[in-house]
mmCIF file of C-alpha atoms in Angstrom:
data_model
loop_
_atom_site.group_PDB
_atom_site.id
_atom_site.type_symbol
_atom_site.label_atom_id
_atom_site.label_comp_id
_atom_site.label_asym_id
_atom_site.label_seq_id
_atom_site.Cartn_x
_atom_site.Cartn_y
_atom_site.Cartn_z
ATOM 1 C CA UNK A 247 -118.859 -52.623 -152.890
ATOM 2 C CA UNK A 248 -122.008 -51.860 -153.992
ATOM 3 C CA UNK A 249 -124.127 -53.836 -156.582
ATOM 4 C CA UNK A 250 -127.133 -53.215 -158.551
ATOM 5 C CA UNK A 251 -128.931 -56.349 -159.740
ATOM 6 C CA UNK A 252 -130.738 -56.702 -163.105
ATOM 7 C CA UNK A 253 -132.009 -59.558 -165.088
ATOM 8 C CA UNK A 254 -129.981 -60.895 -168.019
ATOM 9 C CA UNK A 255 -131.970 -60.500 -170.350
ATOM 10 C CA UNK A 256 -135.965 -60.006 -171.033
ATOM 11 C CA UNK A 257 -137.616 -61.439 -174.314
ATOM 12 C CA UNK A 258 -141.718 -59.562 -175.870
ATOM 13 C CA UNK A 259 -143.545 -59.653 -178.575
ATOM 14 C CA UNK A 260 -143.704 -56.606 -180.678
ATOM 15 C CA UNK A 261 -146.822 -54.198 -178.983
ATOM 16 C CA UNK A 262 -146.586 -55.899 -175.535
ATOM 17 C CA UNK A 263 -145.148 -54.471 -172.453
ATOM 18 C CA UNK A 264 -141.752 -54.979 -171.367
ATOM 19 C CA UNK A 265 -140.236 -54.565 -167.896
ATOM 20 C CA UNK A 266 -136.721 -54.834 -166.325
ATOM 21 C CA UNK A 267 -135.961 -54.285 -162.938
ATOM 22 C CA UNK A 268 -132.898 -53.326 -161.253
ATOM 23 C CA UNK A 269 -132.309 -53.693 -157.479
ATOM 24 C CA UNK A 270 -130.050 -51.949 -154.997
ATOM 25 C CA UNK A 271 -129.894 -51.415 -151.256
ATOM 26 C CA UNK A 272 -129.298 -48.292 -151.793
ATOM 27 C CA UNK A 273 -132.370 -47.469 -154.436
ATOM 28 C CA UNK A 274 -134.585 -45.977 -151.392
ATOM 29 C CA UNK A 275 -132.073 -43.159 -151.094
ATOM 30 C CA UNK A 276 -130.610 -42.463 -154.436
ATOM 31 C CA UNK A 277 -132.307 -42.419 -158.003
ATOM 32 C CA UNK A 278 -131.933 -44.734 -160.886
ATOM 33 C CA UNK A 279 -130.929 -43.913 -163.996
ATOM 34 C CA UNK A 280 -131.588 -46.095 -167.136
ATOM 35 C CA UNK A 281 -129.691 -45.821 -170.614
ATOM 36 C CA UNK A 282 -129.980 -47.882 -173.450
ATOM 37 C CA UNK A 283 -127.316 -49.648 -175.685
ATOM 38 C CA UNK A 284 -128.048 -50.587 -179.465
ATOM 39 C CA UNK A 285 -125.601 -52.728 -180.867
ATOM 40 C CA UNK A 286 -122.448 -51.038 -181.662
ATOM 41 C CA UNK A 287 -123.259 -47.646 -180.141
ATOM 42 C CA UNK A 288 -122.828 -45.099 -177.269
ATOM 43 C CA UNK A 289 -125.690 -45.355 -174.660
ATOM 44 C CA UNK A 290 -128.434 -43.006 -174.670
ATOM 45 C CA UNK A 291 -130.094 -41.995 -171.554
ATOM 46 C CA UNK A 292 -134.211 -42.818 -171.535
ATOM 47 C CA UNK A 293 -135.055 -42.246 -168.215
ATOM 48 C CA UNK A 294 -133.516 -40.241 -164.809
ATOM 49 C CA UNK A 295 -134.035 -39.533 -161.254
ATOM 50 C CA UNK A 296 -136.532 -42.630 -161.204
ATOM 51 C CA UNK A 297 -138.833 -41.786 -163.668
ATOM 52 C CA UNK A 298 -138.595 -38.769 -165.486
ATOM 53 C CA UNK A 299 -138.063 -38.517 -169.630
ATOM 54 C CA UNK A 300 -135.264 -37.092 -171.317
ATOM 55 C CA UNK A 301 -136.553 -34.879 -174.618
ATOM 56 C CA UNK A 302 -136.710 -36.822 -177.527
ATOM 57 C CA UNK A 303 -137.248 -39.957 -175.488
ATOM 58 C CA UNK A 304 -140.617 -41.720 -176.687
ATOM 59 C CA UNK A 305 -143.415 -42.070 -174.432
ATOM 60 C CA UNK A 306 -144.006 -45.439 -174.270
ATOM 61 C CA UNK A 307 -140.353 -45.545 -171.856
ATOM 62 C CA UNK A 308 -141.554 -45.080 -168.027
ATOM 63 C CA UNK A 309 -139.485 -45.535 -164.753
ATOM 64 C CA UNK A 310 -140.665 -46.063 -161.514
ATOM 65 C CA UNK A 311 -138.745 -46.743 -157.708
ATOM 66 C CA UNK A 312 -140.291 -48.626 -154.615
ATOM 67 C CA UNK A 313 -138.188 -49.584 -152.135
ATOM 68 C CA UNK A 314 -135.162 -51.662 -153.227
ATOM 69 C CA UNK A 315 -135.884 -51.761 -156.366
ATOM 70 C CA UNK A 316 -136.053 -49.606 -159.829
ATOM 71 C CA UNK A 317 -138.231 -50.618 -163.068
ATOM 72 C CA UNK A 318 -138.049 -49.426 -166.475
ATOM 73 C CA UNK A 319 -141.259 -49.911 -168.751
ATOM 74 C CA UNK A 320 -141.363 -49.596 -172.092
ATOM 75 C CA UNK A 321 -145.318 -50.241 -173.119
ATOM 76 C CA UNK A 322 -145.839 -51.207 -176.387
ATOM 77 C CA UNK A 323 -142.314 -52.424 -177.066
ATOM 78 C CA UNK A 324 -140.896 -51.845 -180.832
ATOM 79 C CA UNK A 325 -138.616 -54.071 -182.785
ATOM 80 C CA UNK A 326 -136.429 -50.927 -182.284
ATOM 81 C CA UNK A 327 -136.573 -50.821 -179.417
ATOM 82 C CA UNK A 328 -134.622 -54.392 -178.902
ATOM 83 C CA UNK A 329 -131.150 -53.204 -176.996
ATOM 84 C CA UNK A 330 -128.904 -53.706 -173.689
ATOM 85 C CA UNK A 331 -130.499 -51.646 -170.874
ATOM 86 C CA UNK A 332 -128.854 -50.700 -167.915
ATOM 87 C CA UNK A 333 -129.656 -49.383 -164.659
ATOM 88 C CA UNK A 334 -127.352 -46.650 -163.065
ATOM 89 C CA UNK A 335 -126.894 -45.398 -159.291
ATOM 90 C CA UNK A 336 -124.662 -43.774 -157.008
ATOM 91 C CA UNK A 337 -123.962 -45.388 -153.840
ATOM 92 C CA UNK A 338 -125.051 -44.451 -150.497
ATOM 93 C CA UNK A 339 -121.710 -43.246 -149.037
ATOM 94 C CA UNK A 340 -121.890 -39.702 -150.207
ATOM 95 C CA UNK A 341 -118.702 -40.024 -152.398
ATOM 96 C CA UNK A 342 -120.614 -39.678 -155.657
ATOM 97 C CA UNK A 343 -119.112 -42.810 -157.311
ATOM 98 C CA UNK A 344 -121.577 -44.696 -160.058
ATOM 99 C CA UNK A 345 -122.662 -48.085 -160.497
ATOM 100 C CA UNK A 346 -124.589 -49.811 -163.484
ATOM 101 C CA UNK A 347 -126.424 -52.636 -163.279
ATOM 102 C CA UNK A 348 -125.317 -55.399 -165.205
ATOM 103 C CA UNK A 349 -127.235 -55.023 -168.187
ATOM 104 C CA UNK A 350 -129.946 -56.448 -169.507
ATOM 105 C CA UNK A 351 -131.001 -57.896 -172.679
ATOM 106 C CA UNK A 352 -133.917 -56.757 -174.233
ATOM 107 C CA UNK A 353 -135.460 -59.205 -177.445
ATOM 108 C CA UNK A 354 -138.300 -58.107 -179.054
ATOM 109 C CA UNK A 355 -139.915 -60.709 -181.524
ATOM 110 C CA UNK B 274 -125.833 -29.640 -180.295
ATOM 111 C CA UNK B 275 -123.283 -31.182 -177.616
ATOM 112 C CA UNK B 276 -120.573 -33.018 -179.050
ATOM 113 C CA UNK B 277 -118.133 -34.926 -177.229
ATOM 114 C CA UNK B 278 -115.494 -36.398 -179.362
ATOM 115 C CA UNK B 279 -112.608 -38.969 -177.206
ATOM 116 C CA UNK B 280 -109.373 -39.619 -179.139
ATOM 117 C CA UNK B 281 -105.907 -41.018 -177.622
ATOM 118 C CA UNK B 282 -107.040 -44.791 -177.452
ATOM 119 C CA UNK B 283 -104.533 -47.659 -178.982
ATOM 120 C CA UNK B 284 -102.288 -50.440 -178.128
ATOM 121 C CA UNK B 285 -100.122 -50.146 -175.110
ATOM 122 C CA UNK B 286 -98.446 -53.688 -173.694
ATOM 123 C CA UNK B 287 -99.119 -53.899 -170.036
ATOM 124 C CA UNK B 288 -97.637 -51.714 -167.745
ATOM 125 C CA UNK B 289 -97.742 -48.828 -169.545
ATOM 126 C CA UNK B 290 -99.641 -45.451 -169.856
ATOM 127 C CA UNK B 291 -102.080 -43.781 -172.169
ATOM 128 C CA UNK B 292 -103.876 -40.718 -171.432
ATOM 129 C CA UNK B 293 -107.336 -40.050 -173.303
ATOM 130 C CA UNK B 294 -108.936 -36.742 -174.532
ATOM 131 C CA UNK B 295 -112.193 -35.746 -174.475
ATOM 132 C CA UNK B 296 -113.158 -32.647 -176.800
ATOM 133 C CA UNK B 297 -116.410 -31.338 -175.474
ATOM 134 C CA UNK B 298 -118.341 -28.714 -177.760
ATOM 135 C CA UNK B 299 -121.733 -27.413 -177.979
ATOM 136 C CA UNK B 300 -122.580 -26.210 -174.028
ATOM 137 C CA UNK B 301 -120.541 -24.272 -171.448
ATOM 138 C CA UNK B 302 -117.629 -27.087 -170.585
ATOM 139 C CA UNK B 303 -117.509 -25.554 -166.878
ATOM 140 C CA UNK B 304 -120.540 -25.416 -166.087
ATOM 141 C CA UNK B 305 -121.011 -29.097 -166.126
ATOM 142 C CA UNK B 306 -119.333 -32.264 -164.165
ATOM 143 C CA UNK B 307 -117.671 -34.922 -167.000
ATOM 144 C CA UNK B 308 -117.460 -38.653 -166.445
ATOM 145 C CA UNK B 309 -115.473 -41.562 -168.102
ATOM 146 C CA UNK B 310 -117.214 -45.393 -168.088
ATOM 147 C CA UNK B 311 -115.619 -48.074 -170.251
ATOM 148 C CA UNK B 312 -116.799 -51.476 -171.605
ATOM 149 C CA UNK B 313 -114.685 -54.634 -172.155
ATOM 150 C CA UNK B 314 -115.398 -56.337 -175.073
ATOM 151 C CA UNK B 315 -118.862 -58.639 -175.128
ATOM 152 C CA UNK B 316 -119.089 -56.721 -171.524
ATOM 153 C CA UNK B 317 -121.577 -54.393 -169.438
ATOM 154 C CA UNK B 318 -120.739 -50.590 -168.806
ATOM 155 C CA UNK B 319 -118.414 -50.160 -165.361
ATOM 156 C CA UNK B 320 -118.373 -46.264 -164.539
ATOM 157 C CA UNK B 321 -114.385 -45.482 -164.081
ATOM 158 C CA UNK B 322 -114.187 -41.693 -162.572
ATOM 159 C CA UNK B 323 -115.687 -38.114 -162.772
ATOM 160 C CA UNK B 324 -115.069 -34.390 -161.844
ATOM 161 C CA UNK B 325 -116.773 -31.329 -161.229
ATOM 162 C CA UNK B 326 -117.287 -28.988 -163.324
ATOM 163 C CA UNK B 327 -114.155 -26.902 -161.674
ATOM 164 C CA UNK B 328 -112.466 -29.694 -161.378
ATOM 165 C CA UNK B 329 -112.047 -29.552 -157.765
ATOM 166 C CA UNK B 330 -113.830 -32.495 -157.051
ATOM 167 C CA UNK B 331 -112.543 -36.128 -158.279
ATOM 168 C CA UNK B 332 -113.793 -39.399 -157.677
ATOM 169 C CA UNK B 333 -112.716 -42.796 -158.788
ATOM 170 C CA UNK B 334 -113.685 -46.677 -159.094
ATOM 171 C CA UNK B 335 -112.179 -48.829 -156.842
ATOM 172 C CA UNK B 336 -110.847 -50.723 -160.193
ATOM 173 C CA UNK B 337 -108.440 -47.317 -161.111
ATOM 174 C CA UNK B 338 -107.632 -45.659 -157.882
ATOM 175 C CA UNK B 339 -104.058 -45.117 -157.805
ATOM 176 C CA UNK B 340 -103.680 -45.717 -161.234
ATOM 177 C CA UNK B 341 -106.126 -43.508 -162.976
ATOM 178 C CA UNK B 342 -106.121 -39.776 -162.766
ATOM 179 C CA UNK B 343 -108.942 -37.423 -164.403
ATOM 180 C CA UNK B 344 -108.582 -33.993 -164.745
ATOM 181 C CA UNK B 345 -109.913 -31.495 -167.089
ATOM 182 C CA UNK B 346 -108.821 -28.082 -168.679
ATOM 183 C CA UNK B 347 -111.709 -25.803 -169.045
ATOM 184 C CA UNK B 348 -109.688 -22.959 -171.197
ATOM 185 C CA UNK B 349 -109.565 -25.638 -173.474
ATOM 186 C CA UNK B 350 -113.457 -27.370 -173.200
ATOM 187 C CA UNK B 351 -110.890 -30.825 -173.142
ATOM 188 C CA UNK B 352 -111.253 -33.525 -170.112
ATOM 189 C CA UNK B 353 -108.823 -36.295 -169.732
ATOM 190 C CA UNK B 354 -107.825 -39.528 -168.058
ATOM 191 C CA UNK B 355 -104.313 -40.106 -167.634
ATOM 192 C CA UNK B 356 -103.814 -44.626 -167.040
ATOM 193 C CA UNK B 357 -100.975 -45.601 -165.464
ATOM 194 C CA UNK B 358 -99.814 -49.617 -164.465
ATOM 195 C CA UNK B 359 -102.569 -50.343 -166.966
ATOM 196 C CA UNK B 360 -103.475 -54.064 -167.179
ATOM 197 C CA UNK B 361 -105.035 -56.355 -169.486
ATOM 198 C CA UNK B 362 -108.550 -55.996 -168.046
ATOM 199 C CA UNK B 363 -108.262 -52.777 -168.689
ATOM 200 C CA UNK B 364 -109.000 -53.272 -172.264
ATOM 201 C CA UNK B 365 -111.945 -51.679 -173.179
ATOM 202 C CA UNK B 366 -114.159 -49.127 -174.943
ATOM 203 C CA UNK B 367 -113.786 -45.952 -173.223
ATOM 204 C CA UNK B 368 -116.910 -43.026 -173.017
ATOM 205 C CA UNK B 369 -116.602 -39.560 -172.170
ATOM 206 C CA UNK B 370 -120.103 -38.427 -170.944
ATOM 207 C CA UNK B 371 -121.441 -35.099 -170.103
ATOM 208 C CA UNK B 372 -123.186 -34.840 -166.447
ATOM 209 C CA UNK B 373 -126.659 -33.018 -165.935
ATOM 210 C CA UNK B 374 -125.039 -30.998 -163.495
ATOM 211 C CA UNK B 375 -121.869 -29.048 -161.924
ATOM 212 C CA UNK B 376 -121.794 -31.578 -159.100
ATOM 213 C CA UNK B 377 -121.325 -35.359 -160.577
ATOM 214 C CA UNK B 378 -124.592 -37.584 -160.204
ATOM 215 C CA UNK B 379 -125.377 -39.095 -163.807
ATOM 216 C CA UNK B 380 -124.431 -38.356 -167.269
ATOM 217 C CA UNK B 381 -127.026 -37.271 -169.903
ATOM 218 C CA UNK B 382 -124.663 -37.385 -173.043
ATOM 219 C CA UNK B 383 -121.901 -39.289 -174.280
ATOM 220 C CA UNK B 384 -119.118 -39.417 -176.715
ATOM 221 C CA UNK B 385 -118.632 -42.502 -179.365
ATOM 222 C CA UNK B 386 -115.490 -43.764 -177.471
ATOM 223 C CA UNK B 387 -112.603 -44.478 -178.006
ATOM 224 C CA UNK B 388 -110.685 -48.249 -177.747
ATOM 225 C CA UNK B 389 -108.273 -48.751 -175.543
ATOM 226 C CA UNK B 390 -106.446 -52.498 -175.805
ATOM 227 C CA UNK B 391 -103.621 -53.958 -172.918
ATOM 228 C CA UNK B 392 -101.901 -56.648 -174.456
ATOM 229 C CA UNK B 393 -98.248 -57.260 -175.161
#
C-alpha cells in the first residue's frame, strides 16, 4: 500500500523557520495536502495542491513539491503555531483513496 | 459558515455495528464529495472512505472494505458510515470532512468528531 513518510517530530525557536517534509513515490504525480492538528481539535487545512493557501491561513505557512518529496514551511514559526502536521495524498492508482503521512510534531520553544 | 456536526459514536463490544451521521450545513451538500478519517487514541489521522457528491462514486481503505459502507442522503444534507464486524482497532475519533470538490481528492473542512470505542 502506499506510504507517505514524515519526520516525527521537528523542534524551533520562536521567529525561526520551520520545515517538515513528507515523501511519497507517488508525490511527482499527485499533490500534497498539509493540515494541522492542535491539541484536542479537528485538523485545519493550511496548505493544498502543493503550495497554495487556504483563506484565513497566515502567510508565513508555504508548501512546495520536487520530486518525491513535499515540504511545508512555516517562516517565522509562533508559539501558536506548535501542533501535529500532517501530509495528505492520493495514491497513484486512480482510485481516489487518501493517505496521511504519519504526522509530525511540531515544538516551538 | 459550513458546519459539519457527526453524532452516532459510543460503545459497541466487538463484533457489532454502529452507523455515524454527519449533518452538513452551510454550502450546497451535493455539490460537494464528503470524506470520513478517524484517529485512535495518542494516534495519527488514517483516511477511512469518501463519496461523490451524487453519491455514485465510493471508495474505501483497505482497513474497512467489506465492513464499512458510506453513503449519503442529499434530500437530507446527512452523510453516513454504516461499521459492521467492527474490531477493537477500530476505536477511534471519527471526522466527517467536506471535499473541495464534486469528485473526492482532499477535504477542506471538517466536523469535531465523534468517538467511537470497540471493547467488550
Amino acid at each position: 500500500s502506499y506510504e507517505l513518510t514524515q519526520p516525527p517530530s521537528v523542534s524551533v525557536s520562536p521567529g525561526q523557520t520551520a520545515r517538515i517534509t513528507c515523501s511519497g513515490d507517488a508525490l511527482p504525480k499527485k499533490y500534497a495536502y498539509w493540515y494541522q492538528q492542535k491539541s484536542g481539535q479537528a485538523p485545519v487545512l493550511v496548505i493544498y495542491e502543493d503550495s497554495k493557501r487556504p483563506s484565513g491561513i497566515p502567510e508565513r505557512f508555504s508548501g512546495s513539491s520536487s520530486g518525491t518529496m513535499a515540504t511545508l514551511t512555516i517562516s517565522g514559526a509562533q508559539v501558536e503555531d506548535e501542533a501535529d502536521y500532517y501530509c495528505y495524498s492520493t495514491d497513484s492508482s486512480g482510485n481516489h483513496r487518501g493517505v496521511f503521512g504519519g504526522g509530525t510534531k511540531l515544538t516551538v520553544l | 459558515e459550513v458546519q459539519l456536526v457527526e453524532s452516532g459514536g459510543g460503545l459497541v463490544q466487538p463484533g457489532g455495528s454502529l452507523r455515524l451521521s454527519c449533518a452538513a450545513s452551510g454550502f450546497t451538500f451535493s455539490s460537494y464529495a464528503m470524506s470520513w478519517v478517524r484517529q485512535a487514541p495518542g494516534k495519527g489521522l488514517e483516511w477511512v472512505s469518501a463519496i461523490s457528491g451524487s453519491g455514485g462514486s465510493t471508495y474505501y481503505a483497505d482497513s474497512v472494505k467489506g465492513r464499512f459502507t458510506i453513503s449519503r442522503d442529499n434530500s437530507k444534507n446527512t452523510l453516513y458510515l454504516q461499521m459492521n464486524s467492527l474490531r477493537a482497532e477500530d476505536t477511534a475519533v471519527y471526522y466527517c470532512a467536506k471535499d473541495d470538490s464534486y469528485s473526492h481528492y482532499y477535504m477542506d473542512v471538517w466536523g469535531k468528531g465523534t468517538t467511537v470505542t470497540v471493547s467488550s
